Each structure stands twice: as structure tokens, then as C-alpha cells.
Amino acid sequence: MNTRRKYLGMMGGLALLRPTLSMAFDGQPGVVRLLVGFPPGATGDRIARAAAPVLGDDLHANVIVENKSGAGGQLAVGYAKTGPADGSVLLQTIGSSMVIYPHTYRNLPYDPFKDFIPIGTAATAPIAFVSAPTVNAKTLKEAVALIRANPQLGFYGSPASGSVFHFSGVLLQRAMGCDFSHVAYRGSAPALADVLSGQVPFAFLAPSDILDHHRAGKLRILAVTGTSRASQLPDVPVFPEEGYKELVSREWFSYFLTRNASAATVDRYKAAVHHVVTDEKVRSSLLNAGLEIGDGDAATLAETMKREYAQWQQVVSEIGFVAD
């Protein structure tokens, strides 16, 4: 009887272990660290936490979001570069870190093309140009007139120096033909706080960070970048509609594996990211946050990287900007 119980106990234990053993034999990690370069509550963090359950189901793994915030997202990219190639580390990062920072930082600790394999884009975000409640401008045209007439209003904030938010302001300044100085913040939260309080008259921010404030009338979104209006801001014009055709760039939030990942691992993750962008719960969450849904396609992401890398290289060269 004791022998029979021992045997049944052993069989039960093996049955419990079977999924883990299966994953080990298939070369799939049981735990995946999803690295995000921004703090909890930031747009990138919210995207990652919405995507993690879908990724986990598809990969048959426990996907854990890890916030490696700092240096405008660079720290997370650096961690991912040196991580294992078995799929146990997945990077979610922004477009700026892959196509702008290589031109603005002299000692960037990674190469976006040599160190990573593009997997797919989960979401994109237009860049919103906002005015403080103390600014008497209801339209972009009125804001530009105020900036030209009042030098004390000629400055704007952004979440990071050398980012697409910063350079959107530079492009607007060049188009306006007047002084429009940049004030760099360490993230969206302090920049938003100063806009709401009127300490800074204008800012370039992500709609996902300011949508509720805009709807409540605490600040005003005057225009957004892009070629078509944002789905959650149908009444807000895009810059090209107002004659500023240079301001079309959007920030994107995409997934990458380290360059040494196997073809089988890459294929698994491509399928998983595709399921993220087609999952109705994820789509609803991202759209409600003021984001647009990415296409989850690796080839599209690779093409976007090459195109925007060249575009920003020219812009940064013309501006002559070098980050600290």
C-alpha cells in the first residue's frame, strides 16, 4: 500500500512538472522579463502591462514587466542588449531610442541595427502641442501669433532633451521663424505639472499623458503631429492641416529581441506580438489612452527604423544638437 501511494505521488508530481519540462525541451523560457525604459504609470509602462497577459498566454510563460527607467529609455535598451538570447528578455522601447539617440549621443551604449532584431510595433502616439490654461490661445494660429508678439511666451517644455518631443518643438520654431526655446524635463510628469500650473506656457507631450486634462479643460491640445487626426482627438487638427508639413513624426512603442536570438525564438515572438495588436481588450485599452494601434509586423518596423533613422540624421545634423 505504501509503495502504491509513493508511486502515485511520483506520477502526480511528474504530471505537475510536465508543462515546465515541455517548455524546457522546446527551448522556451518559463519566465520572460519585459523591459521598459520608463517608470510605472508612464505610457510605455501602460502598454507593456496591457500586452503582458497576451504575450504570456501565447508564449506559455510568465511575462513580468520590469521598469528600467532612466536616460530617456536608454538604460532598458542597454540591459536588453546584454541579456540572454533565449527569449527570456524582451525589450519594449520607443522610436526615439532607436532612430534619434544614435545621432544625438556620442557614447550611446548600443547600436539599434547591430544589437537588436525588430519584432513588431504595439502602438504609436502622435506628439501633442499643448498650451497652459494661462495662455489666451484657442488655436495653433493664435498661439503662433502670441509667441511671435510676446517673447516671454517663447519657450516650451518636453519630457526629454534630444527626443522626438524636443525636436518637434525645434521643427515648429524653424517654421515659425522666431525664438522658441526648449526646456528639458526628466519625464512627462514634471513637464505636465508645470504646464498645468502655468509655469511653462507650451509643451510637446504624448496625448496618453494629457487626454483627461484636455477633456477637463485644464489645458488645451492645439495640434498633433501626423498625417491624419488622432482617433481620440477628432476635433484637433494635425500640423500639416495648419501649414506645418514638417511635423508628421510620431513616437512608436515596439518590441525587440537581442541580435543572437534564434530564428525559432524570433518567429514565436513575432506571432505573440501579432496577437497583442489583434486582442480586443488590448486594443480597447490602448485606444482609450489616446494611442493608435501598431501593425505588429517586423518587416514594417525594420523599414520604419531605416527610413526615420535617415530622416532624423539629417534634422539633427542641420540643428547641430548634441545631448549632454
PDB file of C-alpha atoms in Angstrom:
ATOM      1  CA  MET A   1       0.000   0.000   0.000  1.00  0.00           C
ATOM      2  CA  ASN A   2       2.795   2.432   0.912  1.00  0.00           C
ATOM      3  CA  THR A   3       4.608   1.530  -2.302  1.00  0.00           C
ATOM      4  CA  ARG A   4       1.448   2.190  -4.338  1.00  0.00           C
ATOM      5  CA  ARG A   5       0.966   5.616  -2.655  1.00  0.00           C
ATOM      6  CA  LYS A   6       4.587   6.512  -3.292  1.00  0.00           C
ATOM      7  CA  TYR A   7       4.218   5.548  -6.962  1.00  0.00           C
ATOM      8  CA  LEU A   8       1.032   7.578  -7.379  1.00  0.00           C
ATOM      9  CA  GLY A   9       2.667  10.532  -5.642  1.00  0.00           C
ATOM     10  CA  MET A  10       5.612  10.372  -8.003  1.00  0.00           C
ATOM     11  CA  MET A  11       3.311  10.212 -11.044  1.00  0.00           C
ATOM     12  CA  GLY A  12       1.293  13.160  -9.767  1.00  0.00           C
ATOM     13  CA  GLY A  13       4.467  15.190  -9.269  1.00  0.00           C
ATOM     14  CA  LEU A  14       5.633  14.413 -12.790  1.00  0.00           C
ATOM     15  CA  ALA A  15       2.247  15.449 -14.154  1.00  0.00           C
ATOM     16  CA  LEU A  16       2.582  18.818 -12.415  1.00  0.00           C
ATOM     17  CA  LEU A  17       6.075  19.250 -13.807  1.00  0.00           C
ATOM     18  CA  ARG A  18       5.137  18.248 -17.338  1.00  0.00           C
ATOM     19  CA  PRO A  19       4.385  21.773 -18.672  1.00  0.00           C
ATOM     20  CA  THR A  20       7.685  23.088 -17.287  1.00  0.00           C
ATOM     21  CA  LEU A  21       9.636  20.134 -18.671  1.00  0.00           C
ATOM     22  CA  SER A  22       7.913  20.577 -22.023  1.00  0.00           C
ATOM     23  CA  MET A  23       8.907  24.230 -22.176  1.00  0.00           C
ATOM     24  CA  ALA A  24      12.489  23.362 -21.282  1.00  0.00           C
ATOM     25  CA  PHE A  25      12.654  20.747 -24.020  1.00  0.00           C
ATOM     26  CA  ASP A  26      11.157  23.203 -26.508  1.00  0.00           C
ATOM     27  CA  GLY A  27      13.749  25.811 -25.541  1.00  0.00           C
ATOM     28  CA  GLN A  28      11.130  28.240 -24.273  1.00  0.00           C
ATOM     29  CA  PRO A  29      11.767  30.078 -21.002  1.00  0.00           C
ATOM     30  CA  GLY A  30       9.128  29.794 -18.304  1.00  0.00           C
ATOM     31  CA  VAL A  31       9.651  33.428 -17.269  1.00  0.00           C
ATOM     32  CA  VAL A  32      10.075  36.372 -19.656  1.00  0.00           C
ATOM     33  CA  ARG A  33      11.323  39.751 -18.441  1.00  0.00           C
ATOM     34  CA  LEU A  34       9.653  42.534 -20.419  1.00  0.00           C
ATOM     35  CA  LEU A  35      11.997  45.515 -20.069  1.00  0.00           C
ATOM     36  CA  VAL A  36      10.506  49.006 -20.244  1.00  0.00           C
ATOM     37  CA  GLY A  37      12.629  52.137 -20.082  1.00  0.00           C
ATOM     38  CA  PHE A  38      10.132  54.285 -18.211  1.00  0.00           C
ATOM     39  CA  PRO A  39       8.580  54.337 -14.718  1.00  0.00           C
ATOM     40  CA  PRO A  40       5.270  52.783 -13.650  1.00  0.00           C
ATOM     41  CA  GLY A  41       2.314  54.748 -14.939  1.00  0.00           C
ATOM     42  CA  ALA A  42       4.128  56.160 -17.979  1.00  0.00           C
ATOM     43  CA  THR A  43       2.725  55.471 -21.435  1.00  0.00           C
ATOM     44  CA  GLY A  44       5.239  52.741 -22.232  1.00  0.00           C
ATOM     45  CA  ASP A  45       4.575  51.028 -18.921  1.00  0.00           C
ATOM     46  CA  ARG A  46       0.829  51.016 -19.522  1.00  0.00           C
ATOM     47  CA  ILE A  47       1.302  49.477 -22.960  1.00  0.00           C
ATOM     48  CA  ALA A  48       3.567  46.769 -21.550  1.00  0.00           C
ATOM     49  CA  ARG A  49       1.164  45.858 -18.755  1.00  0.00           C
ATOM     50  CA  ALA A  50      -1.744  45.625 -21.183  1.00  0.00           C
ATOM     51  CA  ALA A  51       0.310  43.414 -23.508  1.00  0.00           C
ATOM     52  CA  ALA A  52       1.955  41.162 -20.888  1.00  0.00           C
ATOM     53  CA  PRO A  53      -1.000  38.773 -20.297  1.00  0.00           C
ATOM     54  CA  VAL A  54      -1.473  38.212 -24.032  1.00  0.00           C
ATOM     55  CA  LEU A  55       2.240  37.661 -24.547  1.00  0.00           C
ATOM     56  CA  GLY A  56       2.278  35.263 -21.611  1.00  0.00           C
ATOM     57  CA  ASP A  57      -0.619  33.194 -22.941  1.00  0.00           C
ATOM     58  CA  ASP A  58       0.922  32.986 -26.374  1.00  0.00           C
ATOM     59  CA  LEU A  59       4.443  32.176 -25.169  1.00  0.00           C
ATOM     60  CA  HIS A  60       3.264  29.825 -22.384  1.00  0.00           C
ATOM     61  CA  ALA A  61       5.349  31.879 -19.970  1.00  0.00           C
ATOM     62  CA  ASN A  62       5.024  34.235 -17.046  1.00  0.00           C
ATOM     63  CA  VAL A  63       5.732  37.680 -18.540  1.00  0.00           C
ATOM     64  CA  ILE A  64       6.952  40.116 -15.888  1.00  0.00           C
ATOM     65  CA  VAL A  65       7.197  43.844 -16.647  1.00  0.00           C
ATOM     66  CA  GLU A  66      10.455  45.339 -15.350  1.00  0.00           C
ATOM     67  CA  ASN A  67      10.835  49.123 -15.298  1.00  0.00           C
ATOM     68  CA  LYS A  68      14.432  50.093 -16.061  1.00  0.00           C
ATOM     69  CA  SER A  69      13.820  53.824 -16.239  1.00  0.00           C
ATOM     70  CA  GLY A  70      16.499  56.386 -16.940  1.00  0.00           C
ATOM     71  CA  ALA A  71      18.323  58.285 -19.693  1.00  0.00           C
ATOM     72  CA  GLY A  72      15.196  58.596 -21.818  1.00  0.00           C
ATOM     73  CA  GLY A  73      14.837  54.830 -22.110  1.00  0.00           C
ATOM     74  CA  GLN A  74      18.499  54.060 -22.767  1.00  0.00           C
ATOM     75  CA  LEU A  75      19.006  52.005 -19.615  1.00  0.00           C
ATOM     76  CA  ALA A  76      16.418  49.411 -20.624  1.00  0.00           C
ATOM     77  CA  VAL A  77      17.935  49.138 -24.091  1.00  0.00           C
ATOM     78  CA  GLY A  78      21.383  48.608 -22.562  1.00  0.00           C
ATOM     79  CA  TYR A  79      20.079  45.876 -20.256  1.00  0.00           C
ATOM     80  CA  ALA A  80      18.356  44.136 -23.146  1.00  0.00           C
ATOM     81  CA  LYS A  81      21.478  44.251 -25.306  1.00  0.00           C
ATOM     82  CA  THR A  82      23.456  42.231 -22.776  1.00  0.00           C
ATOM     83  CA  GLY A  83      20.595  39.873 -21.922  1.00  0.00           C
ATOM     84  CA  PRO A  84      20.370  36.203 -22.927  1.00  0.00           C
ATOM     85  CA  ALA A  85      19.288  35.301 -26.445  1.00  0.00           C
ATOM     86  CA  ASP A  86      16.868  32.559 -25.379  1.00  0.00           C
ATOM     87  CA  GLY A  87      13.802  34.795 -25.373  1.00  0.00           C
ATOM     88  CA  SER A  88      13.787  35.282 -21.615  1.00  0.00           C
ATOM     89  CA  VAL A  89      14.331  39.031 -22.144  1.00  0.00           C
ATOM     90  CA  LEU A  90      12.081  41.111 -24.401  1.00  0.00           C
ATOM     91  CA  LEU A  91      12.610  44.834 -24.914  1.00  0.00           C
ATOM     92  CA  GLN A  92       9.805  47.317 -25.404  1.00  0.00           C
ATOM     93  CA  THR A  93      11.217  50.695 -26.321  1.00  0.00           C
ATOM     94  CA  ILE A  94      10.362  53.939 -28.069  1.00  0.00           C
ATOM     95  CA  GLY A  95      11.300  55.091 -31.535  1.00  0.00           C
ATOM     96  CA  SER A  96      13.459  57.920 -30.195  1.00  0.00           C
ATOM     97  CA  SER A  97      15.872  55.447 -28.596  1.00  0.00           C
ATOM     98  CA  MET A  98      16.392  53.658 -31.915  1.00  0.00           C
ATOM     99  CA  VAL A  99      16.328  56.380 -34.570  1.00  0.00           C
ATOM    100  CA  ILE A 100      17.160  59.681 -32.802  1.00  0.00           C
ATOM    101  CA  TYR A 101      19.542  58.926 -29.927  1.00  0.00           C
ATOM    102  CA  PRO A 102      22.191  57.399 -32.227  1.00  0.00           C
ATOM    103  CA  HIS A 103      22.580  60.879 -33.755  1.00  0.00           C
ATOM    104  CA  THR A 104      22.470  62.887 -30.526  1.00  0.00           C
ATOM    105  CA  TYR A 105      24.544  60.854 -28.049  1.00  0.00           C
ATOM    106  CA  ARG A 106      28.263  60.441 -28.701  1.00  0.00           C
ATOM    107  CA  ASN A 107      28.667  57.378 -26.497  1.00  0.00           C
ATOM    108  CA  LEU A 108      25.409  55.529 -26.923  1.00  0.00           C
ATOM    109  CA  PRO A 109      25.929  52.051 -25.380  1.00  0.00           C
ATOM    110  CA  TYR A 110      24.139  50.173 -28.156  1.00  0.00           C
ATOM    111  CA  ASP A 111      23.645  50.024 -31.918  1.00  0.00           C
ATOM    112  CA  PRO A 112      19.953  49.718 -32.838  1.00  0.00           C
ATOM    113  CA  PHE A 113      20.689  47.776 -36.019  1.00  0.00           C
ATOM    114  CA  LYS A 114      23.595  45.572 -34.956  1.00  0.00           C
ATOM    115  CA  ASP A 115      22.391  44.685 -31.453  1.00  0.00           C
ATOM    116  CA  PHE A 116      18.671  44.024 -31.932  1.00  0.00           C
ATOM    117  CA  ILE A 117      16.114  42.189 -34.034  1.00  0.00           C
ATOM    118  CA  PRO A 118      12.863  44.106 -34.652  1.00  0.00           C
ATOM    119  CA  ILE A 119       9.770  42.096 -33.690  1.00  0.00           C
ATOM    120  CA  GLY A 120       6.853  44.487 -34.158  1.00  0.00           C
ATOM    121  CA  THR A 121       5.137  47.695 -33.052  1.00  0.00           C
ATOM    122  CA  ALA A 122       2.391  47.601 -30.436  1.00  0.00           C
ATOM    123  CA  ALA A 123       1.304  51.240 -30.564  1.00  0.00           C
ATOM    124  CA  THR A 124       2.103  54.668 -31.910  1.00  0.00           C
ATOM    125  CA  ALA A 125       1.425  58.087 -30.443  1.00  0.00           C
ATOM    126  CA  PRO A 126       1.192  61.491 -32.097  1.00  0.00           C
ATOM    127  CA  ILE A 127       3.058  64.319 -30.429  1.00  0.00           C
ATOM    128  CA  ALA A 128       0.650  66.867 -28.973  1.00  0.00           C
ATOM    129  CA  PHE A 129       1.383  70.584 -28.819  1.00  0.00           C
ATOM    130  CA  VAL A 130      -0.370  71.925 -25.721  1.00  0.00           C
ATOM    131  CA  SER A 131      -0.896  75.302 -24.121  1.00  0.00           C
ATOM    132  CA  ALA A 132      -1.192  76.115 -20.456  1.00  0.00           C
ATOM    133  CA  PRO A 133      -4.553  77.320 -19.082  1.00  0.00           C
ATOM    134  CA  THR A 134      -2.979  80.763 -18.621  1.00  0.00           C
ATOM    135  CA  VAL A 135      -2.295  81.131 -22.355  1.00  0.00           C
ATOM    136  CA  ASN A 136      -5.003  83.011 -24.247  1.00  0.00           C
ATOM    137  CA  ALA A 137      -4.951  80.901 -27.408  1.00  0.00           C
ATOM    138  CA  LYS A 138      -7.622  78.515 -28.617  1.00  0.00           C
ATOM    139  CA  THR A 139      -5.969  77.548 -31.899  1.00  0.00           C
ATOM    140  CA  LEU A 140      -2.482  76.884 -33.218  1.00  0.00           C
ATOM    141  CA  LYS A 141      -2.692  80.049 -35.328  1.00  0.00           C
ATOM    142  CA  GLU A 142      -3.478  82.144 -32.260  1.00  0.00           C
ATOM    143  CA  ALA A 143      -0.651  80.509 -30.304  1.00  0.00           C
ATOM    144  CA  VAL A 144       1.877  81.233 -33.043  1.00  0.00           C
ATOM    145  CA  ALA A 145       0.754  84.876 -33.151  1.00  0.00           C
ATOM    146  CA  LEU A 146       1.197  85.144 -29.369  1.00  0.00           C
ATOM    147  CA  ILE A 147       4.671  83.583 -29.486  1.00  0.00           C
ATOM    148  CA  ARG A 148       5.772  85.974 -32.215  1.00  0.00           C
ATOM    149  CA  ALA A 149       4.361  89.017 -30.392  1.00  0.00           C
ATOM    150  CA  ASN A 150       5.394  88.109 -26.835  1.00  0.00           C
ATOM    151  CA  PRO A 151       8.974  86.873 -26.346  1.00  0.00           C
ATOM    152  CA  GLN A 152       8.165  85.908 -22.747  1.00  0.00           C
ATOM    153  CA  LEU A 153       5.945  83.159 -24.168  1.00  0.00           C
ATOM    154  CA  GLY A 154       8.637  81.871 -26.482  1.00  0.00           C
ATOM    155  CA  PHE A 155       9.554  78.654 -24.734  1.00  0.00           C
ATOM    156  CA  TYR A 156       8.196  75.142 -24.387  1.00  0.00           C
ATOM    157  CA  GLY A 157       8.758  72.028 -22.304  1.00  0.00           C
ATOM    158  CA  SER A 158       9.285  68.401 -23.297  1.00  0.00           C
ATOM    159  CA  PRO A 159       9.845  65.130 -21.402  1.00  0.00           C
ATOM    160  CA  ALA A 160      13.449  64.708 -22.576  1.00  0.00           C
ATOM    161  CA  SER A 161      16.214  66.514 -24.362  1.00  0.00           C
ATOM    162  CA  GLY A 162      17.050  65.000 -27.739  1.00  0.00           C
ATOM    163  CA  SER A 163      13.693  63.236 -28.042  1.00  0.00           C
ATOM    164  CA  VAL A 164      11.027  63.445 -30.742  1.00  0.00           C
ATOM    165  CA  PHE A 165       9.124  65.759 -28.370  1.00  0.00           C
ATOM    166  CA  HIS A 166      12.080  68.148 -28.157  1.00  0.00           C
ATOM    167  CA  PHE A 167      12.710  68.104 -31.895  1.00  0.00           C
ATOM    168  CA  SER A 168       9.044  68.652 -32.709  1.00  0.00           C
ATOM    169  CA  GLY A 169       9.468  71.997 -30.987  1.00  0.00           C
ATOM    170  CA  VAL A 170      12.628  72.693 -32.963  1.00  0.00           C
ATOM    171  CA  LEU A 171      10.807  71.988 -36.216  1.00  0.00           C
ATOM    172  CA  LEU A 172       7.967  74.296 -35.170  1.00  0.00           C
ATOM    173  CA  GLN A 173      10.448  77.015 -34.208  1.00  0.00           C
ATOM    174  CA  ARG A 174      12.126  76.803 -37.620  1.00  0.00           C
ATOM    175  CA  ALA A 175       8.764  77.013 -39.369  1.00  0.00           C
ATOM    176  CA  MET A 176       7.601  79.980 -37.274  1.00  0.00           C
ATOM    177  CA  GLY A 177      10.861  81.859 -37.804  1.00  0.00           C
ATOM    178  CA  CYS A 178      11.071  83.248 -34.274  1.00  0.00           C
ATOM    179  CA  ASP A 179      12.631  82.352 -30.923  1.00  0.00           C
ATOM    180  CA  PHE A 180      11.104  79.305 -29.263  1.00  0.00           C
ATOM    181  CA  SER A 181      13.407  77.892 -26.595  1.00  0.00           C
ATOM    182  CA  HIS A 182      13.366  74.366 -25.208  1.00  0.00           C
ATOM    183  CA  VAL A 183      13.064  73.462 -21.524  1.00  0.00           C
ATOM    184  CA  ALA A 184      14.003  69.831 -20.881  1.00  0.00           C
ATOM    185  CA  TYR A 185      12.359  67.832 -18.100  1.00  0.00           C
ATOM    186  CA  ARG A 186      13.062  64.390 -16.669  1.00  0.00           C
ATOM    187  CA  GLY A 187       9.915  62.712 -17.903  1.00  0.00           C
ATOM    188  CA  SER A 188       6.357  63.705 -18.726  1.00  0.00           C
ATOM    189  CA  ALA A 189       5.083  64.146 -15.154  1.00  0.00           C
ATOM    190  CA  PRO A 190       7.125  67.247 -14.196  1.00  0.00           C
ATOM    191  CA  ALA A 191       6.610  68.806 -17.636  1.00  0.00           C
ATOM    192  CA  LEU A 192       2.866  68.291 -17.341  1.00  0.00           C
ATOM    193  CA  ALA A 193       2.815  69.725 -13.815  1.00  0.00           C
ATOM    194  CA  ASP A 194       4.448  72.952 -14.994  1.00  0.00           C
ATOM    195  CA  VAL A 195       2.039  73.289 -17.913  1.00  0.00           C
ATOM    196  CA  LEU A 196      -0.976  72.814 -15.653  1.00  0.00           C
ATOM    197  CA  SER A 197       0.364  75.412 -13.219  1.00  0.00           C
ATOM    198  CA  GLY A 198       1.247  77.865 -15.977  1.00  0.00           C
ATOM    199  CA  GLN A 199       4.967  77.822 -15.184  1.00  0.00           C
ATOM    200  CA  VAL A 200       5.651  76.878 -18.801  1.00  0.00           C
ATOM    201  CA  PRO A 201       3.297  78.229 -21.495  1.00  0.00           C
ATOM    202  CA  PHE A 202       3.620  75.409 -24.015  1.00  0.00           C
ATOM    203  CA  ALA A 203       4.799  71.821 -24.237  1.00  0.00           C
ATOM    204  CA  PHE A 204       5.055  68.842 -26.534  1.00  0.00           C
ATOM    205  CA  LEU A 205       3.664  65.764 -24.787  1.00  0.00           C
ATOM    206  CA  ALA A 206       2.062  62.394 -25.529  1.00  0.00           C
ATOM    207  CA  PRO A 207      -1.748  62.530 -25.744  1.00  0.00           C
ATOM    208  CA  SER A 208      -1.947  59.500 -23.446  1.00  0.00           C
ATOM    209  CA  ASP A 209      -0.439  61.629 -20.660  1.00  0.00           C
ATOM    210  CA  ILE A 210      -2.753  64.617 -21.104  1.00  0.00           C
ATOM    211  CA  LEU A 211      -6.011  63.376 -22.615  1.00  0.00           C
ATOM    212  CA  ASP A 212      -8.031  63.616 -19.396  1.00  0.00           C
ATOM    213  CA  HIS A 213      -6.683  67.105 -18.645  1.00  0.00           C
ATOM    214  CA  HIS A 214      -7.577  68.255 -22.158  1.00  0.00           C
ATOM    215  CA  ARG A 215     -11.115  66.904 -21.837  1.00  0.00           C
ATOM    216  CA  ALA A 216     -11.477  68.588 -18.444  1.00  0.00           C
ATOM    217  CA  GLY A 217     -10.337  71.938 -19.859  1.00  0.00           C
ATOM    218  CA  LYS A 218      -7.224  72.113 -17.667  1.00  0.00           C
ATOM    219  CA  LEU A 219      -5.010  72.561 -20.728  1.00  0.00           C
ATOM    220  CA  ARG A 220      -5.580  72.744 -24.473  1.00  0.00           C
ATOM    221  CA  ILE A 221      -4.202  70.493 -27.211  1.00  0.00           C
ATOM    222  CA  LEU A 222      -3.704  72.846 -30.165  1.00  0.00           C
ATOM    223  CA  ALA A 223      -2.395  70.369 -32.744  1.00  0.00           C
ATOM    224  CA  VAL A 224      -0.853  66.932 -33.072  1.00  0.00           C
ATOM    225  CA  THR A 225       1.793  65.555 -35.390  1.00  0.00           C
ATOM    226  CA  GLY A 226       0.938  63.072 -38.113  1.00  0.00           C
ATOM    227  CA  THR A 227      -0.826  62.895 -41.432  1.00  0.00           C
ATOM    228  CA  SER A 228      -4.280  62.057 -40.077  1.00  0.00           C
ATOM    229  CA  ARG A 229      -6.192  63.114 -36.984  1.00  0.00           C
ATOM    230  CA  ALA A 230      -5.902  61.042 -33.812  1.00  0.00           C
ATOM    231  CA  SER A 231      -8.857  58.740 -33.207  1.00  0.00           C
ATOM    232  CA  GLN A 232      -9.425  60.109 -29.698  1.00  0.00           C
ATOM    233  CA  LEU A 233      -8.951  63.735 -30.783  1.00  0.00           C
ATOM    234  CA  PRO A 234     -11.080  64.107 -33.911  1.00  0.00           C
ATOM    235  CA  ASP A 235     -11.538  67.849 -33.355  1.00  0.00           C
ATOM    236  CA  VAL A 236      -7.815  68.581 -33.032  1.00  0.00           C
ATOM    237  CA  PRO A 237      -6.002  69.326 -36.317  1.00  0.00           C
ATOM    238  CA  VAL A 238      -2.738  67.754 -37.372  1.00  0.00           C
ATOM    239  CA  PHE A 239       0.095  70.192 -38.071  1.00  0.00           C
ATOM    240  CA  PRO A 240       0.069  69.685 -41.870  1.00  0.00           C
ATOM    241  CA  GLU A 241      -3.546  70.914 -41.939  1.00  0.00           C
ATOM    242  CA  GLU A 242      -2.275  74.187 -40.456  1.00  0.00           C
ATOM    243  CA  GLY A 243       0.566  74.521 -42.950  1.00  0.00           C
ATOM    244  CA  TYR A 244       3.350  72.865 -40.936  1.00  0.00           C
ATOM    245  CA  LYS A 245       4.119  69.909 -43.190  1.00  0.00           C
ATOM    246  CA  GLU A 246       7.391  69.012 -41.413  1.00  0.00           C
ATOM    247  CA  LEU A 247       5.644  67.938 -38.201  1.00  0.00           C
ATOM    248  CA  VAL A 248       4.463  64.446 -39.090  1.00  0.00           C
ATOM    249  CA  SER A 249       6.634  62.193 -36.907  1.00  0.00           C
ATOM    250  CA  ARG A 250       5.029  60.032 -34.236  1.00  0.00           C
ATOM    251  CA  GLU A 251       6.546  58.172 -31.320  1.00  0.00           C
ATOM    252  CA  TRP A 252       6.279  54.398 -31.572  1.00  0.00           C
ATOM    253  CA  PHE A 253       6.429  51.650 -28.965  1.00  0.00           C
ATOM    254  CA  SER A 254       7.984  48.493 -30.335  1.00  0.00           C
ATOM    255  CA  TYR A 255       9.415  45.124 -29.343  1.00  0.00           C
ATOM    256  CA  PHE A 256      12.949  43.846 -29.916  1.00  0.00           C
ATOM    257  CA  LEU A 257      14.997  40.736 -29.160  1.00  0.00           C
ATOM    258  CA  THR A 258      18.756  40.637 -28.818  1.00  0.00           C
ATOM    259  CA  ARG A 259      20.570  40.028 -32.111  1.00  0.00           C
ATOM    260  CA  ASN A 260      21.667  36.481 -31.225  1.00  0.00           C
ATOM    261  CA  ALA A 261      18.138  35.128 -30.751  1.00  0.00           C
ATOM    262  CA  SER A 262      17.409  32.023 -32.812  1.00  0.00           C
ATOM    263  CA  ALA A 263      15.064  32.042 -35.798  1.00  0.00           C
ATOM    264  CA  ALA A 264      12.610  29.854 -33.879  1.00  0.00           C
ATOM    265  CA  THR A 265      12.558  32.291 -30.944  1.00  0.00           C
ATOM    266  CA  VAL A 266      12.070  35.246 -33.282  1.00  0.00           C
ATOM    267  CA  ASP A 267       9.167  33.532 -35.025  1.00  0.00           C
ATOM    268  CA  ARG A 268       7.468  32.767 -31.701  1.00  0.00           C
ATOM    269  CA  TYR A 269       7.717  36.389 -30.623  1.00  0.00           C
ATOM    270  CA  LYS A 270       6.509  37.739 -33.955  1.00  0.00           C
ATOM    271  CA  ALA A 271       3.371  35.611 -33.601  1.00  0.00           C
ATOM    272  CA  ALA A 272       2.903  36.716 -29.986  1.00  0.00           C
ATOM    273  CA  VAL A 273       3.165  40.430 -30.829  1.00  0.00           C
ATOM    274  CA  HIS A 274       0.721  39.971 -33.686  1.00  0.00           C
ATOM    275  CA  HIS A 275      -1.749  38.543 -31.175  1.00  0.00           C
ATOM    276  CA  VAL A 276      -1.169  41.535 -28.873  1.00  0.00           C
ATOM    277  CA  VAL A 277      -2.245  44.056 -31.536  1.00  0.00           C
ATOM    278  CA  THR A 278      -5.277  41.987 -32.533  1.00  0.00           C
ATOM    279  CA  ASP A 279      -6.500  41.334 -28.980  1.00  0.00           C
ATOM    280  CA  GLU A 280      -9.704  43.319 -28.439  1.00  0.00           C
ATOM    281  CA  LYS A 281      -9.025  44.041 -24.762  1.00  0.00           C
ATOM    282  CA  VAL A 282      -5.547  45.389 -25.512  1.00  0.00           C
ATOM    283  CA  ARG A 283      -6.800  47.428 -28.457  1.00  0.00           C
ATOM    284  CA  SER A 284      -9.552  48.993 -26.357  1.00  0.00           C
ATOM    285  CA  SER A 285      -7.111  49.842 -23.577  1.00  0.00           C
ATOM    286  CA  LEU A 286      -4.626  51.500 -25.941  1.00  0.00           C
ATOM    287  CA  LEU A 287      -7.233  53.427 -27.912  1.00  0.00           C
ATOM    288  CA  ASN A 288      -8.848  54.747 -24.733  1.00  0.00           C
ATOM    289  CA  ALA A 289      -5.426  56.004 -23.650  1.00  0.00           C
ATOM    290  CA  GLY A 290      -5.102  58.120 -26.789  1.00  0.00           C
ATOM    291  CA  LEU A 291      -2.790  55.732 -28.633  1.00  0.00           C
ATOM    292  CA  GLU A 292      -3.052  54.253 -32.098  1.00  0.00           C
ATOM    293  CA  ILE A 293      -2.698  50.507 -32.648  1.00  0.00           C
ATOM    294  CA  GLY A 294       0.518  49.309 -34.291  1.00  0.00           C
ATOM    295  CA  ASP A 295       0.503  46.670 -37.012  1.00  0.00           C
ATOM    296  CA  GLY A 296       2.733  44.238 -35.083  1.00  0.00           C
ATOM    297  CA  ASP A 297       4.747  43.497 -38.225  1.00  0.00           C
ATOM    298  CA  ALA A 298       8.517  43.000 -38.025  1.00  0.00           C
ATOM    299  CA  ALA A 299       9.227  43.951 -41.633  1.00  0.00           C
ATOM    300  CA  THR A 300       7.291  47.207 -41.278  1.00  0.00           C
ATOM    301  CA  LEU A 301       9.205  48.063 -38.105  1.00  0.00           C
ATOM    302  CA  ALA A 302      12.565  47.374 -39.784  1.00  0.00           C
ATOM    303  CA  GLU A 303      11.591  49.594 -42.715  1.00  0.00           C
ATOM    304  CA  THR A 304      10.369  52.362 -40.398  1.00  0.00           C
ATOM    305  CA  MET A 305      13.638  52.274 -38.474  1.00  0.00           C
ATOM    306  CA  LYS A 306      15.761  52.679 -41.611  1.00  0.00           C
ATOM    307  CA  ARG A 307      13.623  55.482 -43.001  1.00  0.00           C
ATOM    308  CA  GLU A 308      13.327  57.501 -39.791  1.00  0.00           C
ATOM    309  CA  TYR A 309      16.967  56.922 -38.857  1.00  0.00           C
ATOM    310  CA  ALA A 310      17.975  58.712 -42.073  1.00  0.00           C
ATOM    311  CA  GLN A 311      15.380  61.462 -41.621  1.00  0.00           C
ATOM    312  CA  TRP A 312      16.450  62.292 -38.069  1.00  0.00           C
ATOM    313  CA  GLN A 313      20.124  62.105 -39.015  1.00  0.00           C
ATOM    314  CA  GLN A 314      19.537  64.992 -41.419  1.00  0.00           C
ATOM    315  CA  VAL A 315      17.471  67.007 -38.919  1.00  0.00           C
ATOM    316  CA  VAL A 316      19.979  66.589 -36.087  1.00  0.00           C
ATOM    317  CA  SER A 317      22.850  67.483 -38.416  1.00  0.00           C
ATOM    318  CA  GLU A 318      21.105  70.666 -39.501  1.00  0.00           C
ATOM    319  CA  ILE A 319      20.297  71.642 -35.926  1.00  0.00           C
ATOM    320  CA  GLY A 320      23.768  70.784 -34.645  1.00  0.00           C
ATOM    321  CA  PHE A 321      22.377  69.325 -31.420  1.00  0.00           C
ATOM    322  CA  VAL A 322      24.460  67.085 -29.135  1.00  0.00           C
ATOM    323  CA  ALA A 323      22.981  65.667 -25.943  1.00  0.00           C
ATOM    324  CA  ASP A 324      24.790  66.021 -22.624  1.00  0.00           C
TER     325      ASP A 324
END
